């Protein structure tokens, strides 16, 4: 079941699928929620009305858009480093893809999470798997999302025709600017387009000053080509990304650069009556971060720069054919990944620590998935098996480092660095045919996820935590078991010509959930070499990644009413609770109750929207992670959209209209002493700011 967010005009104002069309296609609506962004129109036999819903993108990161959908939120680790959260799960636990490609981030703190590589100006749609990801999309503990890039598609003519989709915009709060999009040409057999985006911004302002070290810079360019010969299509996508100096106040370091190269070759054809799809892909990411360029520099001996790399090679093939009253999809896929991280001191040439030494992971998977009629209901049944292997090289560090670090390295090198296991996933999703606008749906699943290289092979206590940003230092455990979630959810879609309501309740029982726990039975007592190193590295507490038991449950919904006349209202509400089952403690960084309601006035070629967005206080926090409580807040926003011509649209708005100071629970704690925010305080949200965006399509 999927949400689809079609992005244009800088992903600023969103137009919802007309309710009449939604009602007429409610069988598909059980699988998809379609939200069209300004610049697009839905035209069918009965209706050609622009019906906007306000879903602004109040920054350069598209996780700000996904966070406004039912069940979702955003982990705010920096302007370009936001992680998507969905029903209490974050980061690598979700099956995230950029233009269909899965690859490894380079940064040990996930400063370059998956959607760091998806600038809004290049994104056509974000497809969010509703509840869980299909097994055919790959492994993952819960749902997932795919940021699909714009392309000039094949035309219906033998003659080449020009196509383009370009966006430019600016925001006042951080004095940021962006421009990007695609331009190309296509016929019925060939297509080619070039893509590019450039964006930069200064420090974010809030009521009280500026968030020092929150500026950003990102540039992307590439090419997409395709050929069609009868029933066969071949595509090649190449892309280069250069992220410049970009701040991460909630981390001990900031981005100096992230350079990435991406390639994907795909094939779709028909063979013996079956649809066959195959791909090979490659990604190479290098990420440098330091603690002195974008914040007050420490003393010379404490200068640190970490250069981390990842390389991903992947391939897959699948076959679809009719079976009984549905379609059977069989496939295999695999990936190999390499990770390295080297810490140096530019002031001391002899200083180095090989923090992630030559880590290699391998995965080979196979799946079977069937979608079709099962008596009076439609269903999706899937099974998946994955074989995993991981290994690490020996820890390596400069001889000048203290004895405690040397002892920790020797202990790691004296242990086995290899691990392997097999995971199994099962999924069953059912939904009824709509009757009188009502369709029931339910899901039962067993989903799994394995530890990442940091959780398994981090041998030296550092404040590298995969983006947790809790101020603690962490070490890994080679023998971590896979996380296994048993999932149940139920809900219904009620859609008429004037209204819709789509609530869902869910529970996820997770065994072997990977969580930091106290390193030994005497926390905060320095009586081991690991705790000695942790104290030297400034961590609040030393935690070790371990398997615990957890439970996540909650409810979410989206709903709306289209009044007779020019007014409509739409709303989204999300609630989740996350707890340890082995001890009485909350899971870390669980979003509080949140929601927004929007009233929109629609005219023939323009619209205006007023939004109220609210977040509840979060008082149930993780004691293990020293998590701070946060108060709730409410913000007011105004948005407008004008279709100047069929090809040109204009979007504008004012966010946080009353300039409230907000403290989002999913934001980290400030570690940049050069900000107008106390060190250790929650990083605030942006203050009042206006934006303007122009989109041109043809």
XYZ file of C-alpha atoms in Angstrom, residues 71-73 75 84-91 93-94 141 506 508 513 552-553 575-578 587-591 666:
30
model
C 2.642 8.100 10.321
C 5.762 9.959 9.237
C 8.133 12.436 10.896
C 14.841 13.319 12.276
C 12.858 9.923 7.360
C 10.960 8.443 10.314
C 7.883 6.260 9.823
C 5.765 4.796 12.616
C 8.702 4.972 15.033
C 11.309 3.446 12.704
C 14.084 5.509 11.158
C 17.057 5.458 8.839
C 15.426 0.201 9.184
C 13.285 1.641 6.379
C 11.943 -3.770 9.012
C -0.850 -0.919 14.007
C 5.085 -3.982 15.732
C 15.873 -4.680 18.430
C 5.917 0.016 18.621
C 2.221 0.750 18.287
C 0.534 8.958 16.930
C 3.164 6.359 17.897
C 4.504 4.853 21.128
C 7.794 2.960 21.381
C 12.684 3.886 22.870
C 14.825 6.846 21.849
C 13.617 9.624 19.524
C 9.962 8.623 19.217
C 7.816 11.372 17.749
C 13.244 14.771 16.874
